[in-house]
Tab-separated table of C-alpha atoms (C1' of nucleotides) in Angstrom:
chain	number	residue	atom	x	y	z
A	492	UNK	CA	222.456	1.008	74.290
A	493	UNK	CA	225.505	2.261	74.466
A	494	UNK	CA	226.542	5.451	73.012
A	495	UNK	CA	222.687	6.727	73.673
A	496	UNK	CA	224.300	9.426	76.143
A	497	UNK	CA	223.945	12.574	74.777
A	498	UNK	CA	220.809	13.692	76.050
A	499	UNK	CA	220.271	16.813	77.692
A	500	UNK	CA	221.636	15.337	80.630
A	501	UNK	CA	224.015	17.824	82.933
A	502	UNK	CA	226.701	15.973	85.024
A	503	UNK	CA	225.431	16.907	88.609
A	504	UNK	CA	228.681	18.482	89.768
A	505	UNK	CA	228.579	21.377	86.964
A	506	UNK	CA	225.205	23.311	86.181
A	507	UNK	CA	224.697	24.244	82.842
A	508	UNK	CA	227.375	27.008	83.347
A	509	UNK	CA	227.772	28.297	79.676
A	510	UNK	CA	228.403	32.031	79.211
A	511	UNK	CA	226.033	34.161	77.331
A	512	UNK	CA	227.818	34.773	74.096
A	513	UNK	CA	228.890	37.929	72.394
A	514	UNK	CA	226.827	40.026	69.712
A	515	UNK	CA	227.833	38.400	66.614
A	516	UNK	CA	228.899	35.055	67.627
A	517	UNK	CA	226.389	33.255	65.801
A	518	UNK	CA	225.383	33.380	62.484
A	519	UNK	CA	222.595	31.532	59.931
A	520	UNK	CA	225.253	29.603	58.307
A	521	UNK	CA	226.340	28.113	61.435
A	522	UNK	CA	223.092	27.136	62.252
A	523	UNK	CA	222.455	25.835	58.933
A	524	UNK	CA	225.622	23.808	59.273
A	525	UNK	CA	225.287	22.474	62.660
A	526	UNK	CA	221.802	21.049	61.974
A	527	UNK	CA	222.607	19.664	58.923
A	528	UNK	CA	225.374	18.068	60.333
A	529	UNK	CA	223.344	17.016	63.259
A	530	UNK	CA	220.433	15.260	60.872
A	531	UNK	CA	223.288	13.989	58.988
A	532	UNK	CA	224.809	11.931	61.706
A	533	UNK	CA	221.667	10.971	63.299
A	534	UNK	CA	218.450	11.382	61.544
A	535	UNK	CA	216.284	14.146	60.493
A	536	UNK	CA	213.681	12.837	63.091
A	537	UNK	CA	215.811	13.412	65.971
A	538	UNK	CA	216.663	17.106	64.749
A	539	UNK	CA	214.922	19.023	67.281
A	540	UNK	CA	215.441	23.008	68.316
A	541	UNK	CA	216.851	22.055	71.737
A	542	UNK	CA	219.439	19.339	70.321
A	543	UNK	CA	220.589	21.808	67.792
A	544	UNK	CA	220.882	24.549	70.340
A	545	UNK	CA	222.852	22.348	72.683
A	546	UNK	CA	224.669	21.338	69.869
A	547	UNK	CA	226.046	25.005	68.975
A	548	UNK	CA	226.099	25.828	72.245
A	549	UNK	CA	223.804	28.736	72.152
A	550	UNK	CA	220.273	29.536	73.479
A	551	UNK	CA	217.196	27.800	71.842
A	552	UNK	CA	215.480	30.970	71.219
A	553	UNK	CA	218.374	32.382	69.498
A	554	UNK	CA	218.018	30.209	66.467
A	555	UNK	CA	215.041	32.000	66.432
A	556	UNK	CA	216.345	35.320	65.352
A	557	UNK	CA	217.784	33.730	62.257
A	558	UNK	CA	214.920	31.198	61.635
A	559	UNK	CA	211.260	32.173	61.980
A	560	UNK	CA	210.658	28.816	62.418
A	561	UNK	CA	211.655	25.080	62.470
A	562	UNK	CA	210.293	24.572	59.076
A	563	UNK	CA	212.224	27.531	57.878
A	564	UNK	CA	215.311	25.900	58.815
A	565	UNK	CA	214.204	22.577	57.050
A	566	UNK	CA	213.245	24.480	53.780
A	567	UNK	CA	217.337	26.132	53.799
A	568	UNK	CA	218.446	22.396	54.585
A	569	UNK	CA	216.563	21.256	51.793
A	570	UNK	CA	218.021	23.853	49.422
A	571	UNK	CA	221.434	22.659	50.364
A	572	UNK	CA	220.498	18.967	50.065
A	573	UNK	CA	219.019	19.791	46.506
A	574	UNK	CA	222.513	21.590	45.317
A	575	UNK	CA	224.770	18.500	46.826
A	576	UNK	CA	222.096	15.964	45.130
A	577	UNK	CA	222.388	17.947	42.039
A	578	UNK	CA	226.263	17.413	41.909
A	579	UNK	CA	225.906	13.817	43.257
A	580	UNK	CA	224.458	13.002	39.691
A	581	UNK	CA	226.788	13.906	36.788
A	582	UNK	CA	225.974	11.673	33.649
A	583	UNK	CA	227.511	12.160	30.584
A	584	UNK	CA	225.589	14.153	27.811
A	585	UNK	CA	226.748	12.044	24.929
A	586	UNK	CA	224.902	8.890	25.441
A	587	UNK	CA	221.563	7.691	23.235
A	588	UNK	CA	218.717	9.151	25.058
A	589	UNK	CA	217.353	5.830	26.189
A	590	UNK	CA	220.895	4.762	27.819
A	591	UNK	CA	221.010	8.532	29.083
A	592	UNK	CA	217.702	7.742	30.828
A	593	UNK	CA	218.636	4.212	32.320
A	594	UNK	CA	222.091	6.239	33.628
A	595	UNK	CA	219.983	9.152	34.698
A	596	UNK	CA	217.362	7.618	36.988
A	597	UNK	CA	219.202	4.866	37.786
A	598	UNK	CA	221.287	7.226	39.552
A	599	UNK	CA	218.407	9.768	40.809
A	600	UNK	CA	217.464	6.548	42.611
A	601	UNK	CA	220.326	5.290	44.290
A	602	UNK	CA	221.436	8.280	45.257
A	603	UNK	CA	218.150	9.080	46.980
A	604	UNK	CA	217.901	5.464	48.337
A	605	UNK	CA	221.904	5.768	49.644
A	606	UNK	CA	221.308	9.248	51.510
A	607	UNK	CA	218.423	9.052	53.763
A	608	UNK	CA	218.751	12.562	55.170
A	609	UNK	CA	218.325	13.737	51.004
A	610	UNK	CA	215.757	11.188	50.718
A	611	UNK	CA	213.802	12.933	54.075
A	612	UNK	CA	214.410	16.424	52.825
A	613	UNK	CA	214.365	16.065	48.840
A	614	UNK	CA	211.298	13.110	48.603
A	615	UNK	CA	209.399	13.124	51.694
A	616	UNK	CA	209.012	16.429	52.457
A	617	UNK	CA	207.547	19.169	50.080
A	618	UNK	CA	209.744	22.667	50.718
A	619	UNK	CA	209.087	26.077	49.344
A	620	UNK	CA	211.644	25.885	47.000
A	621	UNK	CA	213.599	29.458	46.384
A	622	UNK	CA	214.125	30.758	42.691
A	623	UNK	CA	217.309	29.941	42.574
A	624	UNK	CA	216.816	26.223	43.591
A	625	UNK	CA	214.011	26.487	40.993
A	626	UNK	CA	216.420	27.354	38.592
A	627	UNK	CA	218.871	24.931	39.267
A	628	UNK	CA	215.950	22.292	39.445
A	629	UNK	CA	214.825	23.387	35.575
A	630	UNK	CA	218.287	23.586	34.262
A	631	UNK	CA	218.466	19.636	34.909
A	632	UNK	CA	214.805	19.370	33.646
A	633	UNK	CA	216.191	21.362	30.698
A	634	UNK	CA	219.124	19.129	30.045
A	635	UNK	CA	217.158	15.780	29.612
A	636	UNK	CA	214.336	17.423	27.649
A	637	UNK	CA	217.146	18.620	25.357
A	638	UNK	CA	218.279	14.876	24.653
A	639	UNK	CA	214.991	13.960	23.925
A	640	UNK	CA	213.911	16.586	21.861
A	641	UNK	CA	217.258	16.380	19.602
A	642	UNK	CA	216.287	12.005	19.395
A	643	UNK	CA	212.997	12.985	17.884
A	644	UNK	CA	210.729	13.333	20.478
A	645	UNK	CA	208.090	16.419	20.709
A	646	UNK	CA	208.554	18.854	23.376
A	647	UNK	CA	205.744	18.005	25.368
A	648	UNK	CA	206.284	14.434	25.308
A	649	UNK	CA	210.020	14.900	26.427
A	650	UNK	CA	208.656	16.748	29.457
A	651	UNK	CA	206.224	14.322	30.158
A	652	UNK	CA	208.850	11.379	30.109
A	653	UNK	CA	210.870	13.379	32.554
A	654	UNK	CA	207.711	14.008	34.690
A	655	UNK	CA	206.747	10.601	34.766
A	656	UNK	CA	209.953	8.974	35.306
A	657	UNK	CA	211.088	11.328	37.943
A	658	UNK	CA	207.669	10.248	39.485
A	659	UNK	CA	208.453	6.716	39.208
A	660	UNK	CA	212.194	7.107	40.600
A	661	UNK	CA	210.511	9.029	43.837
A	662	UNK	CA	207.807	6.049	44.413
A	663	UNK	CA	210.106	3.081	44.065
A	664	UNK	CA	212.134	5.530	47.037
A	665	UNK	CA	209.265	5.747	48.851
A	666	UNK	CA	208.474	1.721	48.458
A	667	UNK	CA	211.957	0.835	49.219
A	668	UNK	CA	211.761	2.774	52.339
A	669	UNK	CA	208.581	1.525	53.721
A	670	UNK	CA	209.301	-2.432	52.476
A	671	UNK	CA	212.943	-3.417	51.251
A	672	UNK	CA	215.081	-0.742	53.573
A	673	UNK	CA	217.549	-2.759	55.978
A	674	UNK	CA	215.968	-0.820	58.836
A	675	UNK	CA	212.701	-1.029	57.794
A	676	UNK	CA	209.585	-1.339	60.193
A	677	UNK	CA	207.789	-3.414	57.906
A	678	UNK	CA	208.662	-7.342	58.394
A	679	UNK	CA	206.697	-10.274	56.269
A	680	UNK	CA	206.752	-13.382	57.529
A	681	UNK	CA	203.257	-15.036	56.648
A	682	UNK	CA	203.630	-17.707	54.294
A	683	UNK	CA	200.831	-18.488	51.685
A	684	UNK	CA	202.445	-21.591	49.848
A	685	UNK	CA	199.690	-21.607	47.474
A	686	UNK	CA	199.529	-17.997	46.296
A	687	UNK	CA	202.442	-15.938	44.296
A	688	UNK	CA	204.294	-13.638	46.757
A	689	UNK	CA	204.070	-10.352	44.881
A	690	UNK	CA	206.755	-9.257	47.524
A	691	UNK	CA	209.604	-11.748	45.892
A	692	UNK	CA	210.236	-9.372	43.232
A	693	UNK	CA	213.373	-7.246	45.164
A	694	UNK	CA	213.354	-3.678	44.585
A	695	UNK	CA	216.394	-3.618	42.215
A	696	UNK	CA	214.805	-5.952	39.595
A	697	UNK	CA	211.591	-4.229	39.957
A	698	UNK	CA	213.030	-0.784	39.339
A	699	UNK	CA	215.432	-1.563	36.512
A	700	UNK	CA	212.469	-3.631	35.270
A	701	UNK	CA	210.156	-0.548	34.956
A	702	UNK	CA	212.643	1.953	34.161
A	703	UNK	CA	213.637	-0.350	30.860
A	704	UNK	CA	209.592	-1.002	30.478
A	705	UNK	CA	208.810	2.592	30.235
A	706	UNK	CA	211.835	3.474	27.862
A	707	UNK	CA	210.269	0.603	25.379
A	708	UNK	CA	207.040	2.479	25.688
A	709	UNK	CA	208.744	5.708	24.871
A	710	UNK	CA	210.426	3.843	22.105
A	711	UNK	CA	207.283	3.068	20.535
A	712	UNK	CA	205.950	6.134	20.964
A	713	UNK	CA	208.787	7.706	19.075
A	714	UNK	CA	208.343	4.873	16.165
A	715	UNK	CA	204.536	5.966	16.048
A	716	UNK	CA	205.360	9.769	15.425
A	717	UNK	CA	208.113	8.979	13.102
A	718	UNK	CA	205.642	7.176	10.853
A	719	UNK	CA	203.618	10.176	10.187
B	1294	UNK	CA	189.918	31.319	62.805
B	1295	UNK	CA	186.682	30.436	64.052
B	1296	UNK	CA	186.343	26.552	64.911
B	1297	UNK	CA	189.665	26.007	66.288
B	1298	UNK	CA	187.830	26.168	69.825
B	1299	UNK	CA	187.966	22.459	70.276
B	1300	UNK	CA	191.592	23.028	72.133
B	1301	UNK	CA	191.490	21.218	75.661
B	1302	UNK	CA	190.253	24.186	77.829
B	1303	UNK	CA	187.680	23.628	80.177
B	1304	UNK	CA	185.224	26.103	80.758
B	1305	UNK	CA	186.248	27.919	84.162
B	1306	UNK	CA	183.376	26.907	86.299
B	1307	UNK	CA	182.692	23.518	85.215
B	1308	UNK	CA	186.071	21.632	86.213
B	1309	UNK	CA	187.004	18.500	84.244
B	1310	UNK	CA	184.603	16.678	86.498
B	1311	UNK	CA	184.272	13.516	84.630
B	1312	UNK	CA	183.061	10.564	86.535
B	1313	UNK	CA	185.330	7.686	86.344
B	1314	UNK	CA	184.278	4.789	84.315
B	1315	UNK	CA	182.890	1.425	84.675
B	1316	UNK	CA	185.019	-1.550	84.490
B	1317	UNK	CA	183.867	-2.608	80.665
B	1318	UNK	CA	183.127	0.475	79.466
B	1319	UNK	CA	185.570	1.045	76.576
B	1320	UNK	CA	186.832	-1.317	74.135
B	1321	UNK	CA	189.256	-1.569	71.366
B	1322	UNK	CA	187.246	-1.400	68.774
B	1323	UNK	CA	185.397	2.002	70.350
B	1324	UNK	CA	189.591	3.691	70.611
B	1325	UNK	CA	189.595	2.429	67.182
B	1326	UNK	CA	186.197	3.937	65.976
B	1327	UNK	CA	187.139	6.999	67.350
B	1328	UNK	CA	190.774	7.359	66.408
B	1329	UNK	CA	189.932	6.772	62.871
B	1330	UNK	CA	186.790	9.490	63.302
B	1331	UNK	CA	188.898	12.068	64.842
B	1332	UNK	CA	191.579	11.800	61.972
B	1333	UNK	CA	188.782	11.290	59.198
B	1334	UNK	CA	187.631	14.515	60.385
B	1335	UNK	CA	190.288	16.731	61.088
B	1336	UNK	CA	193.598	14.667	59.883
B	1337	UNK	CA	195.957	12.115	60.797
B	1338	UNK	CA	198.314	14.855	62.242
B	1339	UNK	CA	196.414	16.214	64.815
B	1340	UNK	CA	195.416	12.731	66.132
B	1341	UNK	CA	197.081	12.791	69.415
B	1342	UNK	CA	196.531	10.573	72.245
B	1343	UNK	CA	195.415	13.358	74.679
B	1344	UNK	CA	193.134	14.564	72.082
B	1345	UNK	CA	191.486	11.075	71.389
B	1346	UNK	CA	190.863	10.449	75.137
B	1347	UNK	CA	189.095	14.000	75.547
B	1348	UNK	CA	186.744	12.735	72.359
B	1349	UNK	CA	186.154	9.133	73.895
B	1350	UNK	CA	185.732	10.890	77.544
B	1351	UNK	CA	188.011	8.571	78.840
B	1352	UNK	CA	191.748	9.138	80.481
B	1353	UNK	CA	194.302	8.987	78.433
B	1354	UNK	CA	196.181	6.659	79.753
B	1355	UNK	CA	193.443	4.000	79.651
B	1356	UNK	CA	193.917	3.920	75.825
B	1357	UNK	CA	197.272	2.341	76.883
B	1358	UNK	CA	195.583	-0.794	78.060
B	1359	UNK	CA	194.138	-1.605	74.520
B	1360	UNK	CA	196.852	-0.414	72.613
B	1361	UNK	CA	200.828	-0.919	73.417
B	1362	UNK	CA	201.458	2.922	71.669
B	1363	UNK	CA	200.362	5.268	69.282
B	1364	UNK	CA	202.363	3.427	66.510
B	1365	UNK	CA	200.269	-0.090	67.551
B	1366	UNK	CA	196.925	1.873	67.405
B	1367	UNK	CA	197.764	3.616	64.056
B	1368	UNK	CA	198.835	0.130	62.483
B	1369	UNK	CA	195.172	-0.756	63.285
B	1370	UNK	CA	193.963	2.059	61.709
B	1371	UNK	CA	195.662	0.797	58.493
B	1372	UNK	CA	194.500	-2.323	58.429
B	1373	UNK	CA	191.077	-0.506	58.366
B	1374	UNK	CA	192.089	1.625	55.756
B	1375	UNK	CA	193.302	-1.058	53.798
B	1376	UNK	CA	189.983	-2.487	54.002
B	1377	UNK	CA	188.083	0.283	53.092
B	1378	UNK	CA	190.463	1.134	50.124
B	1379	UNK	CA	190.582	-2.584	49.038
B	1380	UNK	CA	186.518	-1.929	48.468
B	1381	UNK	CA	186.305	1.494	46.816
B	1382	UNK	CA	187.986	-0.286	43.984
B	1383	UNK	CA	186.196	-2.567	42.528
B	1384	UNK	CA	186.943	-3.041	38.585
B	1385	UNK	CA	185.142	-5.543	36.259
B	1386	UNK	CA	187.082	-8.123	36.070
B	1387	UNK	CA	186.424	-8.804	32.134
B	1388	UNK	CA	187.977	-6.178	30.739
B	1389	UNK	CA	191.429	-6.374	28.239
B	1390	UNK	CA	193.973	-6.758	30.031
B	1391	UNK	CA	195.668	-2.908	29.097
B	1392	UNK	CA	192.507	-1.434	29.808
B	1393	UNK	CA	192.049	-3.516	33.154
B	1394	UNK	CA	195.360	-2.064	34.164
B	1395	UNK	CA	194.207	1.275	33.128
B	1396	UNK	CA	191.110	1.594	34.975
B	1397	UNK	CA	192.329	-0.295	38.015
B	1398	UNK	CA	195.668	1.826	38.454
B	1399	UNK	CA	193.650	5.044	37.864
B	1400	UNK	CA	191.116	4.133	40.175
B	1401	UNK	CA	194.171	3.515	42.427
B	1402	UNK	CA	195.715	6.878	42.061
B	1403	UNK	CA	192.417	8.570	42.214
B	1404	UNK	CA	191.041	6.738	45.618
B	1405	UNK	CA	194.304	7.483	47.052
B	1406	UNK	CA	194.398	11.179	46.134
B	1407	UNK	CA	191.168	12.195	47.335
B	1408	UNK	CA	191.000	10.268	50.330
B	1409	UNK	CA	193.922	12.292	52.536
B	1410	UNK	CA	193.401	9.620	55.574
B	1411	UNK	CA	193.828	6.557	53.601
B	1412	UNK	CA	197.092	8.412	51.748
B	1413	UNK	CA	198.636	9.087	54.845
B	1414	UNK	CA	198.056	5.695	56.655
B	1415	UNK	CA	198.283	3.237	53.240
B	1416	UNK	CA	201.397	5.423	51.118
B	1417	UNK	CA	202.756	7.717	53.826
B	1418	UNK	CA	203.336	5.679	56.582
B	1419	UNK	CA	205.192	2.072	56.410
B	1420	UNK	CA	202.620	0.063	58.724
B	1421	UNK	CA	203.598	-3.681	59.698
B	1422	UNK	CA	200.786	-5.667	58.467
B	1423	UNK	CA	198.913	-8.456	59.902
B	1424	UNK	CA	198.758	-11.820	58.140
B	1425	UNK	CA	194.985	-11.201	57.398
B	1426	UNK	CA	195.970	-7.493	55.755
B	1427	UNK	CA	198.587	-9.559	54.152
B	1428	UNK	CA	196.209	-12.150	52.403
B	1429	UNK	CA	193.917	-9.387	51.071
B	1430	UNK	CA	197.058	-7.492	49.544
B	1431	UNK	CA	198.349	-10.409	47.779
B	1432	UNK	CA	194.826	-11.179	46.662
B	1433	UNK	CA	194.313	-7.939	44.784
B	1434	UNK	CA	197.979	-8.781	43.062
B	1435	UNK	CA	196.891	-12.135	42.328
B	1436	UNK	CA	193.826	-10.721	40.438
B	1437	UNK	CA	196.109	-8.347	38.344
B	1438	UNK	CA	198.662	-11.198	37.726
B	1439	UNK	CA	195.930	-13.660	36.599
B	1440	UNK	CA	194.758	-11.611	34.006
B	1441	UNK	CA	198.068	-10.648	32.448
B	1442	UNK	CA	199.316	-14.072	32.723
B	1443	UNK	CA	195.987	-14.969	30.752
B	1444	UNK	CA	196.974	-12.317	28.301
B	1445	UNK	CA	200.196	-14.262	27.291
B	1446	UNK	CA	202.672	-12.689	30.094
B	1447	UNK	CA	205.176	-14.821	31.922
B	1448	UNK	CA	204.258	-14.782	35.862
B	1449	UNK	CA	207.415	-12.794	36.640
B	1450	UNK	CA	206.728	-10.597	34.600
B	1451	UNK	CA	203.319	-10.080	35.317
B	1452	UNK	CA	204.327	-9.877	38.770
B	1453	UNK	CA	206.844	-6.815	37.933
B	1454	UNK	CA	204.305	-5.371	35.670
B	1455	UNK	CA	202.159	-5.184	38.871
B	1456	UNK	CA	204.823	-3.930	41.035
B	1457	UNK	CA	205.966	-1.310	38.655
B	1458	UNK	CA	202.383	0.145	38.486
B	1459	UNK	CA	201.497	0.501	42.003
B	1460	UNK	CA	205.374	2.179	42.387
B	1461	UNK	CA	204.225	4.788	39.954
B	1462	UNK	CA	201.035	5.148	41.112
B	1463	UNK	CA	201.915	5.900	44.812
B	1464	UNK	CA	205.112	8.050	43.440
B	1465	UNK	CA	202.092	10.313	41.576
B	1466	UNK	CA	200.470	10.673	45.148
B	1467	UNK	CA	203.381	11.735	46.462
B	1468	UNK	CA	204.120	14.181	44.105
B	1469	UNK	CA	200.883	15.728	44.004
B	1470	UNK	CA	200.810	15.702	47.643
B	1471	UNK	CA	203.965	17.978	47.386
B	1472	UNK	CA	203.373	19.966	44.189
B	1473	UNK	CA	199.519	19.820	42.946
B	1474	UNK	CA	197.574	19.497	46.099
B	1475	UNK	CA	195.086	22.352	46.281
B	1476	UNK	CA	196.359	22.802	50.115
B	1477	UNK	CA	200.221	22.207	48.935
B	1478	UNK	CA	202.674	24.185	51.022
B	1479	UNK	CA	204.498	24.599	47.621
B	1480	UNK	CA	203.987	27.586	45.576
B	1481	UNK	CA	205.564	28.696	42.403
B	1482	UNK	CA	205.921	31.996	41.465
B	1483	UNK	CA	209.335	32.607	39.587
B	1484	UNK	CA	208.952	32.838	35.984
B	1485	UNK	CA	211.604	32.024	33.403
B	1486	UNK	CA	210.591	32.769	30.196
B	1487	UNK	CA	213.252	31.167	28.187
B	1488	UNK	CA	213.130	28.154	29.882
B	1489	UNK	CA	210.690	25.201	29.678
B	1490	UNK	CA	208.298	25.066	32.866
B	1491	UNK	CA	208.923	21.489	33.819
B	1492	UNK	CA	205.959	21.746	35.920
B	1493	UNK	CA	203.404	22.659	33.697
B	1494	UNK	CA	202.277	19.578	33.034
B	1495	UNK	CA	199.529	18.757	35.326
B	1496	UNK	CA	199.382	15.999	37.807
B	1497	UNK	CA	196.484	14.480	35.314
B	1498	UNK	CA	198.123	14.663	32.194
B	1499	UNK	CA	201.441	13.099	33.538
B	1500	UNK	CA	199.839	10.042	35.452
B	1501	UNK	CA	197.843	9.068	32.411
B	1502	UNK	CA	200.741	9.668	29.350
B	1503	UNK	CA	203.006	7.490	32.150
B	1504	UNK	CA	200.399	4.725	32.684
B	1505	UNK	CA	199.754	4.450	28.974
B	1506	UNK	CA	203.448	4.633	28.167
B	1507	UNK	CA	204.087	1.664	30.772
B	1508	UNK	CA	201.609	-0.141	29.139
B	1509	UNK	CA	202.552	0.623	25.654
B	1510	UNK	CA	205.983	-0.572	27.095
B	1511	UNK	CA	204.353	-3.979	28.093
B	1512	UNK	CA	202.277	-4.503	24.586
B	1513	UNK	CA	206.050	-4.348	23.072
B	1514	UNK	CA	207.012	-6.791	25.576
B	1515	UNK	CA	204.287	-9.244	25.034
B	1516	UNK	CA	205.155	-9.172	21.274
B	1517	UNK	CA	208.712	-9.518	21.666
B	1518	UNK	CA	208.077	-12.839	24.071
B	1519	UNK	CA	205.419	-14.216	21.292
B	1520	UNK	CA	207.915	-13.942	18.505
B	1521	UNK	CA	210.122	-16.795	20.302
C	1183	DA	C1'	221.248	44.406	67.405
C	1184	DC	C1'	221.266	40.122	68.756
C	1185	DC	C1'	221.129	36.800	72.999
C	1186	DT	C1'	218.602	35.018	76.580
C	1187	DG	C1'	215.693	32.044	80.487
C	1188	DA	C1'	211.211	31.529	81.797
C	1189	DA	C1'	206.949	29.985	80.281
C	1190	DC	C1'	202.927	28.160	77.769
C	1191	DA	C1'	200.645	24.602	75.300
C	1192	DC	C1'	201.433	20.726	73.611
C	1193	DC	C1'	203.406	15.497	72.822
C	1194	DG	C1'	203.844	10.214	74.067
C	1195	DT	C1'	204.702	7.148	77.470
C	1196	DT	C1'	205.440	4.959	82.393
C	1197	DC	C1'	203.994	4.222	87.020
C	1198	DA	C1'	202.041	3.759	90.980
C	1199	DA	C1'	198.186	3.604	92.705
C	1200	DG	C1'	192.559	3.371	92.897
C	1201	DT	C1'	188.306	0.217	92.260
D	993	DA	C1'	190.799	-6.902	85.246
D	994	DC	C1'	190.093	-2.218	84.064
D	995	DC	C1'	190.842	2.693	84.305
D	996	DT	C1'	193.124	6.951	86.547
D	997	DG	C1'	196.066	11.192	87.482
D	998	DA	C1'	200.144	12.825	88.336
D	999	DA	C1'	204.793	12.899	86.618
D	1000	DC	C1'	208.580	12.500	83.585
D	1001	DA	C1'	211.235	13.620	79.398
D	1002	DC	C1'	210.575	15.766	75.701
D	1003	DC	C1'	208.740	18.957	71.588
D	1004	DG	C1'	208.643	24.383	68.926
D	1005	DT	C1'	207.511	29.010	69.935
D	1006	DT	C1'	206.491	33.498	72.650
D	1007	DC	C1'	207.689	36.964	75.566
D	1008	DA	C1'	210.123	39.988	78.135
D	1009	DA	C1'	213.769	40.952	79.676
D	1010	DG	C1'	218.960	41.506	79.043
D	1011	DT	C1'	223.479	43.616	77.063
DNA sequence: ACCTGAACACCGTTCAAGT
DNA sequence: ACCTGAACACCGTTCAAGT
């Protein structure tokens, strides 16, 4: 329990004696940066307006000059997370379509599984995206769709394939959070030897199986439509 | 904004004059029932210990005699939700394996999509399951696995197929919550006519496509292993 | 225009009582 | 054994000031 000392506590001698800050001494960027750092170092759950203000050495209410609400602050944090996430996944575009999908969505899952802040902001939270963030998201989709259509898929099928695989990847992340994460609250200890343990499938195995299965399905779809 | 009046407000004349309740007048069941009703009528978010106590006409702290924490209360609520959810899905077992999977997982998604309390408790929240709840869950899986193995799948593949489809369904629900729900916070208004709109795929279409695609993949897998 | 403390209406939880 | 109010340590947000 050491290290839990960063509460709001003020040592008895020096009573909260922060000087009033100058007029231009805070900025939206600075607040965003501080919030992101705090959530990064601890967790999104532990990001609160008072804790953030304390960290920035600012009055709590000052934050509200730059962000109408915590919600709005989180929205902007999500934009940053999305941009960083976007950069974290880079897949060579010269792969065959099935290899591309495998690489892309495996990275998609791994990255979000291993960065809990990105996961909290992007996967768990539905936030209002700015036109700019929307543009980036659409561009990503376009790359995948492009590769699939060039491989012979109809545009609609390519779009749906992307939607399906990203939904699947996010589902896998959600599942991981709840069952397979090292700090998951869920513990399974009961044993019923006469029944098959449906949780014996580890997350990695299961994810890879599902991804390959979906790609097998797409391959069959491609073969079907090629025949006609 | 009418109907927002069920705050903790007490009319000025009659100051909170609740009589002290008798010794055996509360029970864990009663609390669970009240909590479930409150969350059902409003939302899980709006379930708080003070609001629940008020509804049950009980001192807030009395709840803590029966439940160590709100977390524990939510765990028990989840058990109830799981049991009800289990009953809400009944699929005839005499279907062909692919029809069975389609029916089962479509129902799985529809039911959780349309009951936000079940969704909050079962999908969004990772909770510690009792041995009993675990038994029920495993039994469900067993039925699916049984049908698949009888159709010729290896036990491991059957297990993985189940895991994959339930992960996919939960991913679809998560996606629905964030993008397609009528009361979703996310609004897309920006238009880029030169790009394909990756969100034009409605949730229902996309889900059905993914489900059928996965089944197509499984069919191909079955054909492969039958050859050997 | 920007920064602030006090105040408000909430939380979940503990603790020392009451009966 | 069971029920309780007061109290604690937090939240997010508003408002009427200060500079």
